[in-house]
C-alpha positions as a Python dict, from the first residue, in 0.01 Angstrom:
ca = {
    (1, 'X'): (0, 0, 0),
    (2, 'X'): (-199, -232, -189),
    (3, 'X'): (-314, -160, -484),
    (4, 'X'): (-572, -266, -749),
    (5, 'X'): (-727, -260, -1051),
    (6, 'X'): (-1137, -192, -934),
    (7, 'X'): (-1244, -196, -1299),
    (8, 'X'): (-1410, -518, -1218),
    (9, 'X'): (-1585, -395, -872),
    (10, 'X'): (-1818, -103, -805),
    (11, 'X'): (-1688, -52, -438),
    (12, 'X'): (-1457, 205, -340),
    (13, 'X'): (-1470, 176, 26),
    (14, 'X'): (-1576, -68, 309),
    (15, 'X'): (-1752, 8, 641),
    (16, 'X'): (-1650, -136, 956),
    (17, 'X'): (-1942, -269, 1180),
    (18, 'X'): (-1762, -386, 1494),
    (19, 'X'): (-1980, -563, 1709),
    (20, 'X'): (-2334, -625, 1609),
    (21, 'X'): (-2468, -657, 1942),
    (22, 'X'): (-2239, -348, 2095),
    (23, 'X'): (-2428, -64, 1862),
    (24, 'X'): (-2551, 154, 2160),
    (25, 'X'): (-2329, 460, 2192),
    (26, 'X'): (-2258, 410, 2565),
    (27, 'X'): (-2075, 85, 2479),
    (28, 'X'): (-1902, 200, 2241),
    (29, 'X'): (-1742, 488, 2423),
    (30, 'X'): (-1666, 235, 2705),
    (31, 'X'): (-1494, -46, 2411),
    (32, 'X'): (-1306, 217, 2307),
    (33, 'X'): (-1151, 379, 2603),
    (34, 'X'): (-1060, 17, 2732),
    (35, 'X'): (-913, -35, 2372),
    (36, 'X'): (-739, 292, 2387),
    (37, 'X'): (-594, 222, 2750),
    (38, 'X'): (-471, -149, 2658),
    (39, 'X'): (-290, -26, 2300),
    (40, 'X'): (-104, 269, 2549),
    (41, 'X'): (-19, 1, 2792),
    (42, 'X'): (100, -238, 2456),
    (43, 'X'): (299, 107, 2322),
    (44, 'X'): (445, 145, 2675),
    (45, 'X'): (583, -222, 2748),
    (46, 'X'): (725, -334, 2433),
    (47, 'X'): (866, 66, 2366),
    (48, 'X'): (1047, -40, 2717),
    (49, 'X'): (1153, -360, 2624),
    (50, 'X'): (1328, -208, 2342),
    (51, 'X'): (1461, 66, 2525),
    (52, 'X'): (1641, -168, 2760),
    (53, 'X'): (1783, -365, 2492),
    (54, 'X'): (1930, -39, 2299),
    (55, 'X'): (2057, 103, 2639),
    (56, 'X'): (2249, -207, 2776),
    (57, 'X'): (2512, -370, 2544),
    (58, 'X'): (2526, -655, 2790),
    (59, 'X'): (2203, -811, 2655),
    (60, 'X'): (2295, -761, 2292),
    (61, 'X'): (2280, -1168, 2240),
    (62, 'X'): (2091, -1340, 2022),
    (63, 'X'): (1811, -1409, 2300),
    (64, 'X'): (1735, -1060, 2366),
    (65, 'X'): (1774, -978, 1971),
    (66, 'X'): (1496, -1178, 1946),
    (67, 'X'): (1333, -1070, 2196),
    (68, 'X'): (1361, -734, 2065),
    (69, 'X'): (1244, -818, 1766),
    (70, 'X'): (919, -947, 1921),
    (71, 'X'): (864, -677, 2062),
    (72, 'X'): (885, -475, 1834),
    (73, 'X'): (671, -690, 1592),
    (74, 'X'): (441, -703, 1898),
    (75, 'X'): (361, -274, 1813),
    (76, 'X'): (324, -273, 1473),
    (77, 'X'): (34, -557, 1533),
    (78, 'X'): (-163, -368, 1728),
    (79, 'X'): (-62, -15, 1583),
    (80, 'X'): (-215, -229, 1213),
    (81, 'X'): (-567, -232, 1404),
    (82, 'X'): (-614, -47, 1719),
    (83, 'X'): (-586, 290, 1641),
    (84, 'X'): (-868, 241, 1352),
    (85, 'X'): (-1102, 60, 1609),
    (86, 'X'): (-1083, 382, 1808),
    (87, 'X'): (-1193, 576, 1565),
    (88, 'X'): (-1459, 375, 1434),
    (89, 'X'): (-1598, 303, 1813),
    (90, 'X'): (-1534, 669, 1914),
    (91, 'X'): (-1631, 915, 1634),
    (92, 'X'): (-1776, 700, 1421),
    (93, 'X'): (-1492, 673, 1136),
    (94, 'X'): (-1627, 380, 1023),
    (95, 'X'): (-1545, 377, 647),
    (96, 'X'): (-1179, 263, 496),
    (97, 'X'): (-1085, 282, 170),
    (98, 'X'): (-1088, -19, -87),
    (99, 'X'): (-688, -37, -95),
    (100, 'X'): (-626, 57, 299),
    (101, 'X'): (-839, -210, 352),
    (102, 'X'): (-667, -467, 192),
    (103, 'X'): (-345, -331, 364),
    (104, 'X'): (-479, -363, 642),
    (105, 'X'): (-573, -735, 607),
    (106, 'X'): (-180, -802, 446),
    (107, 'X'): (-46, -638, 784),
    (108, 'X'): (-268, -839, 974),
    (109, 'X'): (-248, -1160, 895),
    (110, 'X'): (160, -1059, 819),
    (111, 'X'): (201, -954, 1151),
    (112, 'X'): (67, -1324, 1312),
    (113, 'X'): (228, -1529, 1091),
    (114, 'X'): (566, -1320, 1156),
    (115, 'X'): (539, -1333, 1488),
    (116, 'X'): (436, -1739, 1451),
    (117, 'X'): (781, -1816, 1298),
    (118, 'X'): (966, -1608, 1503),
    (119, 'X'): (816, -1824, 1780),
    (120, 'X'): (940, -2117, 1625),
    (121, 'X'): (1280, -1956, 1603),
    (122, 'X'): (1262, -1848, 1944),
    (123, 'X'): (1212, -2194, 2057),
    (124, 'X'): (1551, -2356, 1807),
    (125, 'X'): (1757, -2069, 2015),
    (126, 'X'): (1683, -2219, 2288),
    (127, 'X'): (1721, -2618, 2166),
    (128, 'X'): (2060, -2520, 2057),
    (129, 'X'): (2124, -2340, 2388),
    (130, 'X'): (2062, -2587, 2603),
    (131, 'X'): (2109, -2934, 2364),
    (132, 'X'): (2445, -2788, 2180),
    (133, 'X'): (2592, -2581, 2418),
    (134, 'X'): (2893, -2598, 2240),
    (135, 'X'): (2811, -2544, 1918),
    (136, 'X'): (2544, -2213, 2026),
    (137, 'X'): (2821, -1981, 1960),
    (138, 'X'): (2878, -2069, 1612),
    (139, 'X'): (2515, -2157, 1490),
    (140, 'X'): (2333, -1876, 1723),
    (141, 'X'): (2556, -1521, 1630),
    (142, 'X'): (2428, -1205, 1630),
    (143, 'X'): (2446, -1155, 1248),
    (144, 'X'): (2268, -1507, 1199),
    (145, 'X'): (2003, -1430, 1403),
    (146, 'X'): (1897, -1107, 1251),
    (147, 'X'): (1887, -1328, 931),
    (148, 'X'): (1694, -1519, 1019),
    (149, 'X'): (1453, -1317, 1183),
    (150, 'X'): (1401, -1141, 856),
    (151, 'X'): (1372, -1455, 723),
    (152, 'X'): (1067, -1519, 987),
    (153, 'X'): (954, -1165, 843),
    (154, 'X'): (947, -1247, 470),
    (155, 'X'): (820, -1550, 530),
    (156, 'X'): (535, -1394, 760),
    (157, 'X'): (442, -1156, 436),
    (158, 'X'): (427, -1403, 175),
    (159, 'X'): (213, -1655, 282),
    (160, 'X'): (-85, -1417, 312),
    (161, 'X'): (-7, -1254, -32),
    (162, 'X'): (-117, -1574, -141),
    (163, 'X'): (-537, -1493, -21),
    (164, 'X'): (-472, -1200, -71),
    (165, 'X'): (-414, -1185, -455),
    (166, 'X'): (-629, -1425, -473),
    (167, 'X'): (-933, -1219, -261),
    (168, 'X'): (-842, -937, -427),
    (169, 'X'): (-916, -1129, -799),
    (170, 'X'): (-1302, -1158, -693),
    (171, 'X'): (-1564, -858, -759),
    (172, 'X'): (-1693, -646, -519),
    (173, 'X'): (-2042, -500, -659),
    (174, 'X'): (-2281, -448, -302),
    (175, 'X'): (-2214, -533, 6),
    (176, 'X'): (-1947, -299, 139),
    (177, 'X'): (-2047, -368, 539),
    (178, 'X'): (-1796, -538, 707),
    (179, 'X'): (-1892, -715, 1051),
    (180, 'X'): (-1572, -704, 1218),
    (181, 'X'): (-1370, -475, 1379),
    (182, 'X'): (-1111, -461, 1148),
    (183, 'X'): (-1009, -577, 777),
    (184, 'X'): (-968, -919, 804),
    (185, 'X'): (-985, -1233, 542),
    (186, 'X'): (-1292, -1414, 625),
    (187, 'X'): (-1520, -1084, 647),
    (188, 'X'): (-1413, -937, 357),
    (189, 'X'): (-1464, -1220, 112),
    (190, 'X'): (-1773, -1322, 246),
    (191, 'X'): (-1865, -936, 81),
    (192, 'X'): (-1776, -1081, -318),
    (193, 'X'): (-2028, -1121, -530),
    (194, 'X'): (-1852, -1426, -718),
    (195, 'X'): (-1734, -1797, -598),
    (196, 'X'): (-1454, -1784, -307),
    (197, 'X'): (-1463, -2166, -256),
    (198, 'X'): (-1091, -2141, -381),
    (199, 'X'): (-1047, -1856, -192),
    (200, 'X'): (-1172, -2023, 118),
    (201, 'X'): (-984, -2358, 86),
    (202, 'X'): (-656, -2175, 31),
    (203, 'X'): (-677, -1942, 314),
    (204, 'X'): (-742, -2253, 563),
    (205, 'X'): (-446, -2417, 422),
    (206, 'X'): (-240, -2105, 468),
    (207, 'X'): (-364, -2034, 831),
    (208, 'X'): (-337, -2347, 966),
    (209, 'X'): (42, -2436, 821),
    (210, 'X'): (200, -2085, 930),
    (211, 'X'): (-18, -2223, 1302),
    (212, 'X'): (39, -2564, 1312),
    (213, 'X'): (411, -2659, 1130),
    (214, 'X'): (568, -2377, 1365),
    (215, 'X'): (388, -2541, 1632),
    (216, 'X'): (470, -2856, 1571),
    (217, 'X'): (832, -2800, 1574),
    (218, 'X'): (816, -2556, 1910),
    (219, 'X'): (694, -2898, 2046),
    (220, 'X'): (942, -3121, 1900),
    (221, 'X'): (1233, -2859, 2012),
    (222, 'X'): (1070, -2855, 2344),
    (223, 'X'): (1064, -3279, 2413),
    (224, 'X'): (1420, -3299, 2303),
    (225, 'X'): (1513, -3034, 2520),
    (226, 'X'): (1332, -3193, 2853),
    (227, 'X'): (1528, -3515, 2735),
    (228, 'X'): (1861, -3337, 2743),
    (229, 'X'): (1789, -3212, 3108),
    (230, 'X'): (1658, -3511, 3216),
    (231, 'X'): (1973, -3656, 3144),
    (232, 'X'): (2175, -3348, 3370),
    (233, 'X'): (2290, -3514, 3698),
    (234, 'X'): (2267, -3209, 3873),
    (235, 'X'): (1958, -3041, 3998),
    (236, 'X'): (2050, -2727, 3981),
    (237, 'X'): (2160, -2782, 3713),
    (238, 'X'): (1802, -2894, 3603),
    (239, 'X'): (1606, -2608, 3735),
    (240, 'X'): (1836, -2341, 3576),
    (241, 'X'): (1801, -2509, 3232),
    (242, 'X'): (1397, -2547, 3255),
    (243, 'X'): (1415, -2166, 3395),
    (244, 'X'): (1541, -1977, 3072),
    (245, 'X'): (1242, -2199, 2928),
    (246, 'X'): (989, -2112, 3116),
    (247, 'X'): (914, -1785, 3029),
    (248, 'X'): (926, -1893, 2594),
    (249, 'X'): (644, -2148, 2694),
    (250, 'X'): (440, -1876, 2881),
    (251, 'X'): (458, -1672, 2582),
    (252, 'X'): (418, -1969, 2319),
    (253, 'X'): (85, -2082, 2514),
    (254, 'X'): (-107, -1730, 2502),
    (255, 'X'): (-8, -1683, 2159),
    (256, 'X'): (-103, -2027, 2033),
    (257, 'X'): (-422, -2029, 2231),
    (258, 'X'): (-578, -1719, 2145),
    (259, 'X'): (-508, -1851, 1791),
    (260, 'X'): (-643, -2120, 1831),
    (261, 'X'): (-979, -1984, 1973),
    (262, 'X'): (-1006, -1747, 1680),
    (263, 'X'): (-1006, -2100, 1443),
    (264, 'X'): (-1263, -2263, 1706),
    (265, 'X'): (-1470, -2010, 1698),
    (266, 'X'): (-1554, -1981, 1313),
    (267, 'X'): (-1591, -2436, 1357),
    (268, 'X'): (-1876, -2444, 1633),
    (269, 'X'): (-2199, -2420, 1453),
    (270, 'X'): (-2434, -2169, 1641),
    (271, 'X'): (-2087, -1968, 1788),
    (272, 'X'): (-2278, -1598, 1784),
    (273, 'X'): (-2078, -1320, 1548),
    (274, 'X'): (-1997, -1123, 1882),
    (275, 'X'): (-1808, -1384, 2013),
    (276, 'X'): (-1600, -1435, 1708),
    (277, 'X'): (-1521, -1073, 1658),
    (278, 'X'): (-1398, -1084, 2025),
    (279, 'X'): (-1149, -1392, 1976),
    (280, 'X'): (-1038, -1180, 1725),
    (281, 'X'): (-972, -894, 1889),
    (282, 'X'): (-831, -1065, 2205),
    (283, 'X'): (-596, -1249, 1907),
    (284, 'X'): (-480, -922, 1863),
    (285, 'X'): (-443, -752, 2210),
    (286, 'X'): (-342, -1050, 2455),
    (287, 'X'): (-68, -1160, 2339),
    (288, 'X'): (125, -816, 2239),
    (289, 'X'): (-21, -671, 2604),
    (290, 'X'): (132, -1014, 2788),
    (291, 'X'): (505, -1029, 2643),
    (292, 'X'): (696, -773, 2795),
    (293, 'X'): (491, -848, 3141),
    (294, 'X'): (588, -1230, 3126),
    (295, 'X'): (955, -1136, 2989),
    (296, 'X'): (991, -889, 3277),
    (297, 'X'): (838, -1106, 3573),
    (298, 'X'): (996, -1373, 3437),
    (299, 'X'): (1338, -1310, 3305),
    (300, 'X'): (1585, -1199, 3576),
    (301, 'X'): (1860, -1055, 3342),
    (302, 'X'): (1612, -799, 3216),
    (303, 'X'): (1489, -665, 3550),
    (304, 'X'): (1878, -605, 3608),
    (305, 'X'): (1926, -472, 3336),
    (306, 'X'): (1616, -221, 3393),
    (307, 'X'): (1740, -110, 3708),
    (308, 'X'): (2105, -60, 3551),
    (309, 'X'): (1927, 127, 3293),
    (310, 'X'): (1781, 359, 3531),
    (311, 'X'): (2104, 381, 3737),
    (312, 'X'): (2287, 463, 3455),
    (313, 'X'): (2053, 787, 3359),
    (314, 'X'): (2073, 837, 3718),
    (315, 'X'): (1665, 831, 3716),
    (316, 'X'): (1708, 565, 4028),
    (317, 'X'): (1934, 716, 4306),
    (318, 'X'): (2237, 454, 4432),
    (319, 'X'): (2141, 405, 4814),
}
């Protein structure tokens, strides 16, 4: 947990607004049992995706161990914020400590900047794959990739302990009203009572590397891999290639969008607070709520392995 000296701030504790214009109690009941259905539906998916890859020793490649990974990343977003929404649309639990408050916002912003580099290492697994077949064994082991995924992980938690030190520098001696659903960056410094220009500038700088250099090299992995197929005589050949693609670039494109709607949103003057708070929130649900449906529908060797799964527990009879 974070932790502080508050010598130089007279607030102990923060309280969560949510949505300014959602304040009636009817709506809140109704944003929190949708909120409370999708994070069971998040918890279910991903806890399956796991499952699967734990039960069948077939898929324990470097693919799936990222996969894996991302889904299991995918929980602990959601778990970060969720569960504390509830609580505060539900019952009213709107206050959070000074210090779980700023863990909250390190988890947050961890958890998408994690889960932005392990993107961009999800996308070089499949750039070696398919442009250095040969070499993929040898640059793409088991053992390398869990490296490197905790690589993605450290990396993920030390860019926003940058802010964050920073952010938690500043004094805190009114304002404790938060209007967000959760502890995030923006809303909290906007509460200090001294200068945050540095503050600001920083964060930006932060955010948009961790989005845009990760991005930027998903894309450059991506045109030299349609070059290499281009260049495959066959077209079978072709389509199989683009087809173990086609489900990273379905996940890739809700991530990076939502993202990139949270950023838009806080750049177009007159953009209401509602509708910020909301690209937030769908930031944090769509993308965690999407994976395991797109890696299912999409990825054959996991709906086999499912139903292997299930035949090997004997849940699905053998007809």
């Amino acid at each position: 947990m974070v932790e502080t000296n508050q010598t130089s701030t007279s607030v102990t504790e923060f309280i969560i607004v949510g949505f300014p214009g959602l304040q009636d109690q009817e709506s809140k009941i109704i944003l929190s049992g949708v909120l409370m259905t999708l994070y069971l539906l998040i918890l279910v998916g991903n806890l399956l995706m796991i499952f699967i890859f734990f039960a069948d020793e077939s898929i324990h490649t470097p693919m799936y161990i990222l996969i894996c990974s991302l889904a299991f990343l995918d929980i602990i977003v959601v778990t970060v914020t969720v569960p504390k929404m509830v609580a505060a649309f539900m019952f009213d639990f709107k206050t959070i400590s000074y210090n779980s408050c700023f863990t909250q916002l390190l988890f947050h912003h961890g958890m998408i900047m994690t889960e932005s580099f392990l993107l961009g290492l999800m996308a070089y697994d499949r750039f070696v794959a398919i442009c250095r077949p040969l070499h993929y064994p040898n640059i793409m082991t088991n053992l390398g990739v869990v490296r490197k995924i905790i690589s993605c992980w450290v990396g993920g938690f030390v860019c926003p302990s940058i802010p964050l030190s920073l952010a938690l520098r500043l004094t805190y001696c009114g304002p404790n009203k938060i209007v967000h659903c959760f502890c995030d960056h923006v809303s909290v410094i906007r509460l200090a009572c001294s200068e945050t220009v540095v503050n600001n500038y920083v964060a930006l700088t932060i955010s948009l590397s961790t989005l845009f250099f990760p991005l930027f090299f998903i894309l450059l992995s991506y045109i030299r891999i349609v070059r290499s197929v281009l260049k495959i005589a066959k077209s079978e050949e072709c389509v199989k290639a683009f087809s173990t693609c086609i489900t990273h670039i379905f996940v890739i494109s809700v991530f990076f969008l939502t993202a990139a709607s949270v950023y838009i949103s806080y750049r177009i003057p007159g953009t209401s607070t509602d509708m910020r708070i909301m690209a937030a929130l769908i930031q944090n649900i769509l993308p965690p709520l999407m994976n395991p449906i797109i890696y299912c529908l999409r990825t054959k060797e996991i709906r086999e392995s499912f139903l292997r799964t299930l035949r090997k527990n004997k849940i699905l009879s053998v007809t």
